[in-house]
Amino acid sequence: MKVLILGSGVIGVTSAYYLARAGHEVTVVDRQPEPALETSFANAGEVSPGYSSPWAGPGVPVKAVKWLLMKHGPLVIRPKLDPVMWVWLLKMLRNCTSARYAVNKSRMIPIAEYSRDALRDLRRDIGIQYDERSQGTLQLFRHQSQLDGTGEDIAVLKQYGVPFEVLSREGCIAVEPALSGVKEKFVGGLRLPQDETGDCHMFTQSLAKHAQALGVRFLFNTGIDRIVTEGARVSGVVTSAGLLQADAYVLALGSWSPRLVAPLGIALPVYPVKGYSITVPIKDASGAPESTVMDESYKVAITRLGDRIRVGGTAEISGYSSKLYDARRATLDHSLTDLFPRGGDLAKAKFWSGLRPMTPDGPPVIGPTQYANLHLNTGHGTLGWTMSCGSGRVLADMLSGKKPEIDVSALTVERYAHRFG
């Protein structure tokens, strides 16, 4: 088939690669001049299936009040006269129960684990390089109450056979030696040894070149205006380059996806939640992290990417604004200098923000719509990098008429009423 993919972030490019590998004729359209220049550009760098958890969980409403009052709090809400924002927040609150948290996490871990395995297959098959490290991730707890509260997460990890280690203070230092100088600031951690790290932007740009070698055509600097339908099918996409037509269409526009399909009668429950990062040159390698350390108190991830440290965090609900706020950078600076004071040169840090496409319950939306030739691959939230290869591979199987290797029925459009009603 001829397949038109809207969006060239990590989700769009992985979808294009796997579709081309399956023998389809693929075109990718994006308003940017290159792949991965928006949300995929400078994310936290984690490929962390074991930490694939919904933000909506038991206790979150109470914690949210505390976070909003913290100087370096992980949550920011900038209220707007936007009913979509408030409806999304209410739906998220409805998912803040133990039962829904367990169900939603159980829907996220399989696609994330499958995706990590697909990523490993890619490294073996095409030798792709992206500052990858396979040294696990460490969730670091500053308070004993945080360590004591890991029971529900550990239960789900056990259910899905995800290896984990509960570490003492000395155990954390054994895997992240640079923490030895600040050992009084934490009590222990939860480590997932099979998780990985890597530069999502570097990966996506490299995979786009491999996709081009398979025949994928990229149309950059091309604005996407609207989707045209005839009856129960999409007949084309109006762009700044004219009307583009194909046999099948894939929507992979992240946070912008709902706006494009709303006129078609598709109520896609995805809303942008802005995240921030700084990218810091390593000043002292012995004082830098070996892999990813997640500072649980501030919800900040500190990741080693080659000769750089990527520090990512904050959930800012402020609509589609990409404005950079100095207070958010202060939180990232604080977490890095508090845990790895010798590691990076903050004077040379690059500050960035991106819009994560979040669903109110956590799992992404992958698969067909009521339009026979329109498929979705969006709503991955903070886990687009983690879930990208698996999502692209599953989608390629769907469009090729093959049964996906894992059950993704809980992620499709047919589950909207159950998930978001």
CSV table of C-alpha atoms in Angstrom, one decimal, residues 17 22 42 45 60 101-102 124 132 158 171 190 204 215 233 257 280 292 315 317 320 324 330 340 344 352 363 366 394:
chain,number,residue,atom,x,y,z
A,17,TYR,CA,10.7,2.4,9.1
A,22,ALA,CA,7.1,-4.6,5.5
A,42,ALA,CA,15.7,16.6,24.0
A,45,GLY,CA,16.8,9.9,27.4
A,60,VAL,CA,-1.8,11.7,43.4
A,101,TYR,CA,-3.8,2.4,38.3
A,102,ALA,CA,-3.1,-1.3,38.3
A,124,ARG,CA,21.5,-6.0,16.1
A,132,GLU,CA,23.0,3.9,24.1
A,158,LYS,CA,6.4,-9.2,39.6
A,171,GLY,CA,23.6,-0.6,47.0
A,190,LEU,CA,14.5,0.7,43.3
A,204,THR,CA,15.3,9.2,15.2
A,215,GLY,CA,12.4,4.0,0.0
A,233,ARG,CA,-12.7,6.7,4.4
A,257,SER,CA,-3.2,14.9,16.9
A,280,VAL,CA,24.9,19.7,30.2
A,292,THR,CA,19.7,7.2,34.7
A,315,ALA,CA,4.7,18.3,34.3
A,317,ILE,CA,-0.2,21.9,32.2
A,320,TYR,CA,0.2,24.5,23.8
A,324,LEU,CA,10.6,28.5,28.8
A,330,ALA,CA,16.0,26.1,38.6
A,340,PHE,CA,26.0,15.1,41.1
A,344,GLY,CA,28.4,18.8,34.7
A,352,TRP,CA,14.6,23.1,26.2
A,363,PRO,CA,-1.6,4.2,28.0
A,366,ILE,CA,-2.6,2.8,18.8
A,394,VAL,CA,2.6,-3.2,16.0
